[in-house]
Amino acid sequence: MPRLADRLTEFAARVAELEAERELTLRLAQTDSLTGLVNRGAFTSGLCERLEAARESGAQVALFIIDLDHFKNLNDTLGHHAGDQLLAELGERLRAEARPGDLVARLGGDEFALITNDTDISVRAARLISLLTLPHTIYGRPVTPSGSVGVALYPRDAQDAGDLQRFADMALYRAKTLGGRRCSVFDADLRNESLRRRTLEAELRRAIPAGEIEPWFQPIIDSMTGRMVGVEVLARWRHPDQGLLSPAAFVPMAEELGLIKAIDEAIFEAACARAAPWVADNLIEVVSCNVSPRDLLDPAFSRKLIQRLGQTALPATALTVEITETFLLQDMALARRHIERLASRGVNVALDDFGTGYSNLRALMHLPIQTVKLDRSLIDDVGRDPRVSKLVASMLHAARSLGVRIIAEGVEHEAQALFLRSAGCDRMQGYFFARPMPADEMEAILREANGVMPKRAAVG
């Protein structure tokens, strides 16, 4: 029988083998496979550990968030494999530049991070940007990348890892908006912006159930008769302190926070309630509502919309749902299911931003889309630039040949309206005719235009 000493030796060897395997598995789980740097999960843990150590020692921790400029262009021109080669090269450069005690990570995509106790921020940032702009050869072609850097400091800017990373991201975003290839350090201006945003986030969450997000309406005009035949529904936030806020002030935030669906549903219900009597009284024919691409990605979206519509007094044939080409490009199969289901119930579907992408005509040929909306970017120069006028006229001809109705949005001048009318555009909307307005004002204008007296509230 084996001696006890031999068994213990074998057991110890097996334990060492298992421990080595565990360490390897752990290391692989914490490593970005492309660059060999630590990944996002290990970065987050490392940042928390370094902040804890800094609390005890009183040291400063600097967080640099590094992002390539125009990286998508490289992927589009040379392919994703070329992009991967560049990312691997930049990872090696950042690793070689790191100092003892630094932690370099790839957070994902073309975004990297550096955690350091270096106190000379400007010199370090300049060094990083210089490294990012060194030329590199891919497939025999010279490539000169560039990058932007955002920096936040502990304890000056933030007391925890979450805020420190958020503030560094804000600084990076500012560097990007200023043109890139530069460093931006979190400061008082960004702090004020952060506080303003956090306050607005909290207020937005409260505003939706409070009914502060309300539908406004912009008339849609028949080009031949000049009659108002429909309205487009647009969201406005009647903020108790800041007054009326346009969608640009809160929709992007709502999409980030996952609140856009709640806003769309609230606006839809309120708009249907206000506009249904206008349709019943033959003041308008159609109510047009925009839908967020994120909402459309829900496989049950069209069923839910039909169900909500059934709870209102608005006929399905009076509703137009506007979808953007972005959604078609994301998931054509899902788009087909939604559009066909809506069309089967009598709901009209309009393709918004027509003329800005590549799949519009294909969608019109293969999907039951009844309306297209010419994007305002095409309308700006019609009637003034002969080339643009010819392009728009040809697009109108193509759409008419497919049997769809054409609405031009963003009409702001008489010359635009006259050209579009002569070119065969069916309907128009824009500031030349009317700006978006609240429901009461819209109803008064509709009833006056149609010679209908305003309805009085019942007296109890």
Short mmCIF file of C-alpha atoms in Angstrom, two decimals:
data_model
loop_
_atom_site.label_atom_id
_atom_site.label_comp_id
_atom_site.label_asym_id
_atom_site.label_seq_id
_atom_site.Cartn_x
_atom_site.Cartn_y
_atom_site.Cartn_z
CA MET A 1 0.00 0.00 0.00
CA PRO A 2 1.19 3.55 -0.69
CA ARG A 3 2.79 5.18 2.22
CA LEU A 4 1.01 8.08 3.89
CA ALA A 5 3.82 10.43 2.90
CA ASP A 6 3.33 9.51 -0.77
CA ARG A 7 -0.41 10.11 -0.56
CA LEU A 8 0.11 13.46 1.07
CA THR A 9 2.59 14.41 -1.64
CA GLU A 10 0.11 13.42 -4.38
CA PHE A 11 -2.68 15.28 -2.63
CA ALA A 12 -0.57 18.42 -2.30
CA ALA A 13 0.34 18.25 -5.99
CA ARG A 14 -3.32 17.90 -6.96
CA VAL A 15 -4.28 20.82 -4.74
CA ALA A 16 -1.55 22.95 -6.36
CA GLU A 17 -2.79 21.91 -9.81
CA LEU A 18 -6.39 22.81 -8.97
CA GLU A 19 -5.29 26.13 -7.47
CA ALA A 20 -3.32 26.95 -10.63
CA GLU A 21 -6.38 26.12 -12.75
CA ARG A 22 -8.57 28.31 -10.56
CA GLU A 23 -6.15 31.21 -10.82
CA LEU A 24 -6.00 30.81 -14.60
CA THR A 25 -9.78 30.73 -14.87
CA LEU A 26 -10.06 33.80 -12.66
CA ARG A 27 -7.42 35.63 -14.67
CA LEU A 28 -9.14 34.80 -17.97
CA ALA A 29 -12.48 35.97 -16.54
CA GLN A 30 -10.90 39.31 -15.69
CA THR A 31 -8.99 39.79 -18.95
CA ASP A 32 -10.08 41.37 -22.22
CA SER A 33 -9.34 38.73 -24.86
CA LEU A 34 -8.44 41.20 -27.60
CA THR A 35 -5.96 43.45 -25.79
CA GLY A 36 -4.88 41.38 -22.79
CA LEU A 37 -5.82 44.28 -20.50
CA VAL A 38 -8.19 43.86 -17.59
CA ASN A 39 -11.84 44.01 -18.60
CA ARG A 40 -14.69 46.16 -17.31
CA GLY A 41 -15.53 43.89 -14.39
CA ALA A 42 -11.95 43.78 -13.12
CA PHE A 43 -11.63 47.52 -13.71
CA THR A 44 -14.66 48.24 -11.51
CA SER A 45 -13.29 46.07 -8.71
CA GLY A 46 -9.84 47.62 -9.07
CA LEU A 47 -11.22 51.15 -8.94
CA CYS A 48 -13.13 50.41 -5.72
CA GLU A 49 -10.01 48.86 -4.15
CA ARG A 50 -7.83 51.83 -5.06
CA LEU A 51 -10.35 54.32 -3.70
CA GLU A 52 -10.53 52.39 -0.44
CA ALA A 53 -6.74 52.44 -0.16
CA ALA A 54 -6.68 56.15 -0.95
CA ARG A 55 -9.17 56.86 1.84
CA GLU A 56 -6.80 55.29 4.32
CA SER A 57 -3.62 56.88 2.96
CA GLY A 58 -4.99 60.26 1.91
CA ALA A 59 -3.72 59.80 -1.65
CA GLN A 60 -5.26 61.16 -4.85
CA VAL A 61 -6.65 58.83 -7.51
CA ALA A 62 -7.04 60.00 -11.09
CA LEU A 63 -9.38 58.21 -13.47
CA PHE A 64 -8.73 58.72 -17.19
CA ILE A 65 -11.39 57.53 -19.64
CA ILE A 66 -9.92 57.24 -23.14
CA ASP A 67 -11.95 56.94 -26.33
CA LEU A 68 -10.91 56.86 -29.97
CA ASP A 69 -12.22 59.54 -32.33
CA HIS A 70 -14.12 58.40 -35.45
CA PHE A 71 -13.35 54.74 -34.82
CA LYS A 72 -16.49 53.72 -36.72
CA ASN A 73 -15.01 55.20 -39.91
CA LEU A 74 -12.07 52.80 -39.67
CA ASN A 75 -14.38 49.81 -39.22
CA ASP A 76 -16.51 50.95 -42.15
CA THR A 77 -13.58 51.46 -44.53
CA LEU A 78 -11.13 48.67 -43.58
CA GLY A 79 -13.40 46.24 -41.76
CA HIS A 80 -13.80 45.11 -38.16
CA HIS A 81 -10.67 42.96 -38.24
CA ALA A 82 -8.62 46.08 -38.99
CA GLY A 83 -10.36 47.82 -36.11
CA ASP A 84 -9.44 44.95 -33.82
CA GLN A 85 -5.81 45.24 -34.89
CA LEU A 86 -5.79 48.93 -34.00
CA LEU A 87 -7.41 48.27 -30.62
CA ALA A 88 -4.82 45.60 -29.83
CA GLU A 89 -2.03 48.02 -30.78
CA LEU A 90 -3.45 50.79 -28.61
CA GLY A 91 -3.84 48.36 -25.73
CA GLU A 92 -0.15 47.50 -26.02
CA ARG A 93 0.80 51.18 -26.12
CA LEU A 94 -1.20 51.93 -22.99
CA ARG A 95 0.26 48.91 -21.20
CA ALA A 96 3.81 50.02 -22.10
CA GLU A 97 3.08 53.56 -20.93
CA ALA A 98 1.65 52.47 -17.57
CA ARG A 99 3.66 53.18 -14.43
CA PRO A 100 4.03 50.99 -11.34
CA GLY A 101 0.69 50.90 -9.50
CA ASP A 102 -1.36 51.95 -12.53
CA LEU A 103 -4.30 49.90 -13.74
CA VAL A 104 -5.12 49.96 -17.47
CA ALA A 105 -8.36 48.46 -18.74
CA ARG A 106 -10.42 48.09 -21.86
CA LEU A 107 -14.00 48.95 -20.95
CA GLY A 108 -15.44 47.77 -24.25
CA GLY A 109 -15.56 48.87 -27.88
CA ASP A 110 -12.94 51.57 -28.40
CA GLU A 111 -13.03 52.80 -24.79
CA PHE A 112 -10.14 52.35 -22.36
CA ALA A 113 -9.47 53.46 -18.80
CA LEU A 114 -6.43 54.29 -16.70
CA ILE A 115 -6.40 54.47 -12.89
CA THR A 116 -3.35 56.16 -11.43
CA ASN A 117 -2.04 58.05 -8.43
CA ASP A 118 -0.19 60.42 -10.77
CA THR A 119 -0.73 64.01 -9.66
CA ASP A 120 0.44 65.76 -12.83
CA ILE A 121 -2.79 65.36 -14.78
CA SER A 122 -2.06 67.67 -17.71
CA VAL A 123 1.31 66.06 -18.49
CA ARG A 124 -0.14 62.56 -18.28
CA ALA A 125 -3.10 63.47 -20.47
CA ALA A 126 -0.83 65.00 -23.10
CA ARG A 127 1.26 61.84 -23.06
CA LEU A 128 -1.83 59.66 -23.57
CA ILE A 129 -3.14 61.75 -26.47
CA SER A 130 0.31 61.64 -28.07
CA LEU A 131 0.33 57.84 -27.80
CA LEU A 132 -3.09 57.61 -29.40
CA THR A 133 -2.04 59.66 -32.42
CA LEU A 134 1.07 57.70 -33.36
CA PRO A 135 0.63 56.23 -36.86
CA HIS A 136 0.10 52.52 -37.33
CA THR A 137 0.13 50.32 -40.45
CA ILE A 138 -2.80 47.98 -41.14
CA TYR A 139 -2.89 45.85 -44.29
CA GLY A 140 -0.03 47.92 -45.65
CA ARG A 141 -1.97 51.16 -45.20
CA PRO A 142 -0.87 53.88 -42.76
CA VAL A 143 -3.51 54.72 -40.19
CA THR A 144 -3.25 57.75 -37.91
CA PRO A 145 -5.77 57.41 -35.08
CA SER A 146 -6.71 60.06 -32.57
CA GLY A 147 -8.45 59.99 -29.23
CA SER A 148 -10.10 62.03 -26.52
CA VAL A 149 -9.59 61.83 -22.78
CA GLY A 150 -11.85 62.65 -19.85
CA VAL A 151 -10.47 62.92 -16.30
CA ALA A 152 -11.99 62.98 -12.83
CA LEU A 153 -10.14 63.00 -9.49
CA TYR A 154 -10.71 61.42 -6.10
CA PRO A 155 -11.36 62.97 -3.59
CA ARG A 156 -11.68 66.38 -5.25
CA ASP A 157 -14.49 65.49 -7.67
CA ALA A 158 -16.15 62.37 -6.25
CA GLN A 159 -16.21 60.18 -3.16
CA ASP A 160 -17.15 56.86 -4.75
CA ALA A 161 -16.37 54.81 -7.84
CA GLY A 162 -19.74 55.32 -9.53
CA ASP A 163 -19.61 59.11 -9.43
CA LEU A 164 -15.93 59.19 -10.34
CA GLN A 165 -16.57 57.19 -13.50
CA ARG A 166 -19.68 59.19 -14.36
CA PHE A 167 -17.80 62.46 -14.01
CA ALA A 168 -14.89 61.21 -16.13
CA ASP A 169 -17.42 60.18 -18.79
CA MET A 170 -18.95 63.66 -18.71
CA ALA A 171 -15.50 65.21 -19.19
CA LEU A 172 -14.85 62.82 -22.08
CA TYR A 173 -18.14 63.76 -23.73
CA ARG A 174 -17.20 67.44 -23.53
CA ALA A 175 -13.83 66.71 -25.13
CA LYS A 176 -15.65 64.90 -27.95
CA THR A 177 -18.12 67.72 -28.54
CA LEU A 178 -15.25 70.22 -28.75
CA GLY A 179 -13.83 68.32 -31.70
CA GLY A 180 -11.89 65.49 -30.08
CA ARG A 181 -8.13 64.94 -29.92
CA ARG A 182 -8.01 66.69 -26.57
CA CYS A 183 -8.37 66.20 -22.83
CA SER A 184 -11.13 67.59 -20.63
CA VAL A 185 -11.00 67.58 -16.82
CA PHE A 186 -14.16 67.52 -14.70
CA ASP A 187 -14.79 70.99 -13.26
CA ALA A 188 -17.40 73.26 -11.70
CA ASP A 189 -19.29 73.72 -14.97
CA LEU A 190 -19.69 69.97 -15.41
CA ARG A 191 -20.64 69.59 -11.74
CA ASN A 192 -23.42 72.12 -12.18
CA GLU A 193 -24.55 70.28 -15.30
CA SER A 194 -24.53 67.00 -13.37
CA LEU A 195 -26.62 68.48 -10.57
CA ARG A 196 -29.03 69.99 -13.08
CA ARG A 197 -29.37 66.66 -14.85
CA ARG A 198 -29.94 64.69 -11.65
CA THR A 199 -32.61 67.17 -10.60
CA LEU A 200 -34.24 66.97 -14.01
CA GLU A 201 -34.17 63.16 -13.89
CA ALA A 202 -36.03 63.13 -10.57
CA GLU A 203 -38.51 65.72 -11.84
CA LEU A 204 -39.11 63.76 -15.05
CA ARG A 205 -39.95 60.60 -13.10
CA ARG A 206 -42.49 62.63 -11.13
CA ALA A 207 -43.82 64.56 -14.14
CA ILE A 208 -45.13 61.56 -16.08
CA PRO A 209 -47.72 60.33 -13.54
CA ALA A 210 -48.47 63.96 -12.64
CA GLY A 211 -49.61 64.65 -16.21
CA GLU A 212 -47.05 67.39 -16.87
CA ILE A 213 -46.01 65.77 -20.18
CA GLU A 214 -48.84 66.81 -22.47
CA PRO A 215 -49.72 66.49 -26.17
CA TRP A 216 -49.37 69.47 -28.47
CA PHE A 217 -50.65 69.46 -32.02
CA GLN A 218 -49.36 70.76 -35.35
CA PRO A 219 -51.83 70.99 -38.27
CA ILE A 220 -51.34 68.95 -41.44
CA ILE A 221 -52.52 70.88 -44.50
CA ASP A 222 -54.01 69.56 -47.74
CA SER A 223 -51.80 71.04 -50.48
CA MET A 224 -54.61 71.46 -53.02
CA THR A 225 -57.34 72.93 -50.81
CA GLY A 226 -55.35 74.51 -47.97
CA ARG A 227 -57.67 72.77 -45.50
CA MET A 228 -56.42 71.34 -42.20
CA VAL A 229 -56.94 67.61 -42.60
CA GLY A 230 -54.94 66.22 -39.71
CA VAL A 231 -52.68 66.87 -36.75
CA GLU A 232 -49.35 65.50 -35.65
CA VAL A 233 -49.00 64.86 -31.93
CA LEU A 234 -45.89 66.25 -30.27
CA ALA A 235 -44.85 66.04 -26.62
CA ARG A 236 -44.22 69.06 -24.43
CA TRP A 237 -43.29 69.18 -20.75
CA ARG A 238 -45.06 71.89 -18.80
CA HIS A 239 -42.42 72.16 -16.09
CA PRO A 240 -43.66 73.93 -12.93
CA ASP A 241 -40.48 76.04 -12.63
CA GLN A 242 -38.82 76.10 -16.05
CA GLY A 243 -41.97 76.57 -18.09
CA LEU A 244 -42.60 74.77 -21.35
CA LEU A 245 -39.83 72.35 -22.39
CA SER A 246 -39.41 70.96 -25.92
CA PRO A 247 -38.74 67.26 -26.55
CA ALA A 248 -35.03 67.96 -27.02
CA ALA A 249 -34.83 68.86 -23.33
CA PHE A 250 -36.20 65.58 -22.00
CA VAL A 251 -36.72 62.86 -24.64
CA PRO A 252 -33.04 61.80 -24.88
CA MET A 253 -32.94 61.57 -21.09
CA ALA A 254 -36.20 59.63 -21.04
CA GLU A 255 -34.73 57.14 -23.52
CA GLU A 256 -31.61 56.68 -21.38
CA LEU A 257 -33.70 56.15 -18.25
CA GLY A 258 -36.14 53.76 -19.92
CA LEU A 259 -39.02 56.21 -19.44
CA ILE A 260 -39.81 56.84 -23.09
CA LYS A 261 -42.41 54.07 -23.20
CA ALA A 262 -44.34 55.58 -20.28
CA ILE A 263 -44.21 59.00 -21.95
CA ASP A 264 -45.38 57.62 -25.30
CA GLU A 265 -48.30 55.82 -23.65
CA ALA A 266 -49.35 58.88 -21.64
CA ILE A 267 -49.16 61.16 -24.69
CA PHE A 268 -51.04 58.64 -26.83
CA GLU A 269 -53.93 58.32 -24.39
CA ALA A 270 -54.20 62.08 -23.81
CA ALA A 271 -53.96 62.87 -27.53
CA CYS A 272 -56.63 60.34 -28.47
CA ALA A 273 -58.96 61.71 -25.80
CA ARG A 274 -58.58 65.28 -27.10
CA ALA A 275 -58.57 64.53 -30.83
CA ALA A 276 -61.35 61.92 -31.01
CA PRO A 277 -64.12 64.60 -30.92
CA TRP A 278 -62.35 66.50 -33.73
CA VAL A 279 -62.52 63.40 -35.89
CA ALA A 280 -66.13 62.71 -34.89
CA ASP A 281 -67.09 66.26 -35.87
CA ASN A 282 -65.25 65.95 -39.22
CA LEU A 283 -62.84 68.71 -38.30
CA ILE A 284 -59.87 66.49 -39.23
CA GLU A 285 -59.33 63.08 -40.79
CA VAL A 286 -56.18 61.82 -39.15
CA VAL A 287 -54.18 61.96 -35.92
CA SER A 288 -50.50 61.16 -36.40
CA CYS A 289 -48.39 59.87 -33.51
CA ASN A 290 -44.64 59.23 -33.39
CA VAL A 291 -43.31 56.00 -31.93
CA SER A 292 -39.87 55.55 -30.37
CA PRO A 293 -37.65 52.94 -32.11
CA ARG A 294 -37.05 51.45 -28.66
CA ASP A 295 -40.78 50.88 -28.19
CA LEU A 296 -40.99 49.24 -31.60
CA LEU A 297 -38.39 46.65 -30.58
CA ASP A 298 -40.96 45.19 -28.19
CA PRO A 299 -42.49 42.20 -30.06
CA ALA A 300 -45.83 42.94 -28.38
CA PHE A 301 -45.86 46.65 -29.29
CA SER A 302 -48.50 46.53 -32.05
CA ARG A 303 -50.84 44.31 -29.99
CA LYS A 304 -50.56 46.66 -27.02
CA LEU A 305 -51.16 49.71 -29.20
CA ILE A 306 -54.28 48.19 -30.73
CA GLN A 307 -55.53 47.32 -27.25
CA ARG A 308 -54.94 50.87 -25.96
CA LEU A 309 -56.57 52.32 -29.07
CA GLY A 310 -59.65 50.19 -28.40
CA GLN A 311 -60.00 51.88 -25.02
CA THR A 312 -60.33 55.31 -26.69
CA ALA A 313 -63.00 56.87 -28.87
CA LEU A 314 -60.60 57.40 -31.78
CA PRO A 315 -61.34 55.16 -34.81
CA ALA A 316 -58.43 53.00 -35.95
CA THR A 317 -58.74 54.44 -39.47
CA ALA A 318 -58.07 57.93 -38.09
CA LEU A 319 -54.77 56.95 -36.46
CA THR A 320 -51.41 57.16 -38.22
CA VAL A 321 -48.37 55.66 -36.52
CA GLU A 322 -45.07 57.22 -37.63
CA ILE A 323 -42.04 54.95 -37.64
CA THR A 324 -38.48 55.86 -38.60
CA GLU A 325 -36.18 54.12 -41.02
CA THR A 326 -33.83 53.43 -38.10
CA PHE A 327 -36.22 50.77 -36.87
CA LEU A 328 -36.52 49.19 -40.31
CA LEU A 329 -32.76 48.88 -40.48
CA GLN A 330 -32.61 47.34 -37.00
CA ASP A 331 -35.16 44.57 -37.53
CA MET A 332 -37.06 44.38 -40.81
CA ALA A 333 -38.81 41.12 -39.84
CA LEU A 334 -40.21 42.61 -36.63
CA ALA A 335 -41.14 45.80 -38.48
CA ARG A 336 -43.14 43.75 -40.97
CA ARG A 337 -45.08 42.00 -38.20
CA HIS A 338 -45.93 45.29 -36.49
CA ILE A 339 -46.88 47.10 -39.70
CA GLU A 340 -49.00 44.26 -41.08
CA ARG A 341 -50.80 43.81 -37.76
CA LEU A 342 -51.57 47.54 -37.50
CA ALA A 343 -52.67 47.74 -41.13
CA SER A 344 -55.00 44.75 -40.67
CA ARG A 345 -56.87 46.73 -38.01
CA GLY A 346 -57.13 49.84 -40.20
CA VAL A 347 -54.32 51.81 -38.57
CA ASN A 348 -52.26 53.80 -41.08
CA VAL A 349 -48.47 53.55 -40.98
CA ALA A 350 -46.22 56.42 -42.11
CA LEU A 351 -42.51 56.21 -42.82
CA ASP A 352 -40.87 59.24 -41.24
CA ASP A 353 -37.63 60.89 -42.39
CA PHE A 354 -38.18 59.68 -45.96
CA GLY A 355 -35.18 60.39 -48.18
CA THR A 356 -32.47 60.23 -45.53
CA GLY A 357 -31.55 56.54 -45.86
CA TYR A 358 -31.32 53.57 -48.20
CA SER A 359 -34.16 51.19 -47.42
CA ASN A 360 -37.13 53.54 -47.97
CA LEU A 361 -38.18 52.38 -51.45
CA ARG A 362 -37.70 48.72 -50.54
CA ALA A 363 -39.96 49.23 -47.52
CA LEU A 364 -42.59 50.94 -49.63
CA MET A 365 -42.57 48.10 -52.16
CA HIS A 366 -42.81 45.28 -49.63
CA LEU A 367 -44.67 46.68 -46.62
CA PRO A 368 -48.22 48.09 -46.27
CA ILE A 369 -47.03 51.65 -45.65
CA GLN A 370 -49.62 54.20 -46.76
CA THR A 371 -47.74 57.47 -46.14
CA VAL A 372 -44.23 58.85 -46.34
CA LYS A 373 -43.03 62.05 -44.71
CA LEU A 374 -40.34 63.97 -46.56
CA ASP A 375 -37.58 64.87 -44.13
CA ARG A 376 -37.18 68.57 -43.38
CA SER A 377 -33.52 68.42 -44.43
CA LEU A 378 -34.72 67.91 -48.01
CA ILE A 379 -37.24 70.73 -47.82
CA ASP A 380 -34.85 73.53 -46.86
CA ASP A 381 -33.59 74.28 -50.38
CA VAL A 382 -36.50 73.25 -52.61
CA GLY A 383 -37.57 76.07 -54.91
CA ARG A 384 -34.13 77.67 -54.55
CA ASP A 385 -31.55 75.02 -55.44
CA PRO A 386 -32.38 73.37 -58.80
CA ARG A 387 -30.53 70.16 -57.91
CA VAL A 388 -32.43 69.71 -54.64
CA SER A 389 -35.70 70.58 -56.38
CA LYS A 390 -35.09 67.90 -59.02
CA LEU A 391 -34.20 65.35 -56.37
CA VAL A 392 -37.35 66.03 -54.35
CA ALA A 393 -39.51 66.01 -57.47
CA SER A 394 -38.11 62.60 -58.46
CA MET A 395 -38.73 61.25 -54.95
CA LEU A 396 -42.31 62.51 -55.08
CA HIS A 397 -42.77 60.81 -58.43
CA ALA A 398 -41.35 57.53 -57.10
CA ALA A 399 -43.59 57.60 -54.04
CA ARG A 400 -46.69 58.41 -56.10
CA SER A 401 -45.94 55.53 -58.48
CA LEU A 402 -46.09 53.21 -55.47
CA GLY A 403 -49.46 54.59 -54.44
CA VAL A 404 -48.46 56.22 -51.16
CA ARG A 405 -49.44 59.61 -49.80
CA ILE A 406 -46.68 62.19 -49.35
CA ILE A 407 -46.43 64.69 -46.51
CA ALA A 408 -43.67 67.30 -46.41
CA GLU A 409 -42.68 68.45 -42.95
CA GLY A 410 -40.64 71.48 -42.00
CA VAL A 411 -42.21 73.82 -44.57
CA GLU A 412 -41.23 77.31 -43.44
CA HIS A 413 -41.44 79.53 -46.55
CA GLU A 414 -44.01 80.26 -49.22
CA ALA A 415 -41.59 79.27 -52.01
CA GLN A 416 -41.25 75.81 -50.49
CA ALA A 417 -45.00 75.38 -50.21
CA LEU A 418 -45.63 76.51 -53.80
CA PHE A 419 -42.95 74.22 -55.22
CA LEU A 420 -44.15 71.19 -53.26
CA ARG A 421 -47.76 71.82 -54.33
CA SER A 422 -46.79 72.07 -57.99
CA ALA A 423 -44.60 68.96 -57.72
CA GLY A 424 -47.54 66.90 -56.47
CA CYS A 425 -46.94 66.74 -52.73
CA ASP A 426 -50.25 65.76 -51.11
CA ARG A 427 -49.94 67.36 -47.69
CA MET A 428 -47.64 69.72 -45.80
CA GLN A 429 -46.90 70.90 -42.31
CA GLY A 430 -44.48 73.39 -40.82
CA TYR A 431 -44.03 76.84 -39.33
CA PHE A 432 -45.24 78.48 -42.57
CA PHE A 433 -48.70 77.22 -41.72
CA ALA A 434 -48.65 76.90 -37.92
CA ARG A 435 -46.37 76.02 -35.04
CA PRO A 436 -47.29 73.23 -32.60
CA MET A 437 -49.91 74.40 -30.14
CA PRO A 438 -51.80 73.16 -27.06
CA ALA A 439 -55.02 71.24 -27.50
CA ASP A 440 -57.40 74.08 -26.59
CA GLU A 441 -55.85 76.41 -29.14
CA MET A 442 -55.80 73.70 -31.80
CA GLU A 443 -59.47 72.92 -31.24
CA ALA A 444 -60.48 76.59 -31.42
CA ILE A 445 -58.67 77.02 -34.75
CA LEU A 446 -60.19 73.84 -36.19
CA ARG A 447 -63.73 74.79 -35.20
CA GLU A 448 -63.33 78.34 -36.46
CA ALA A 449 -61.94 77.12 -39.79
CA ASN A 450 -64.88 74.73 -40.20
CA GLY A 451 -67.53 77.14 -38.96
CA VAL A 452 -68.34 74.97 -35.95
CA MET A 453 -69.18 76.58 -32.63
CA PRO A 454 -67.04 75.45 -29.68
CA LYS A 455 -68.71 72.82 -27.55
CA ARG A 456 -69.76 74.01 -24.14
CA ALA A 457 -69.29 71.95 -21.03
CA ALA A 458 -72.46 70.45 -19.63
CA VAL A 459 -73.99 72.35 -16.71
CA GLY A 460 -74.64 70.13 -13.72
#
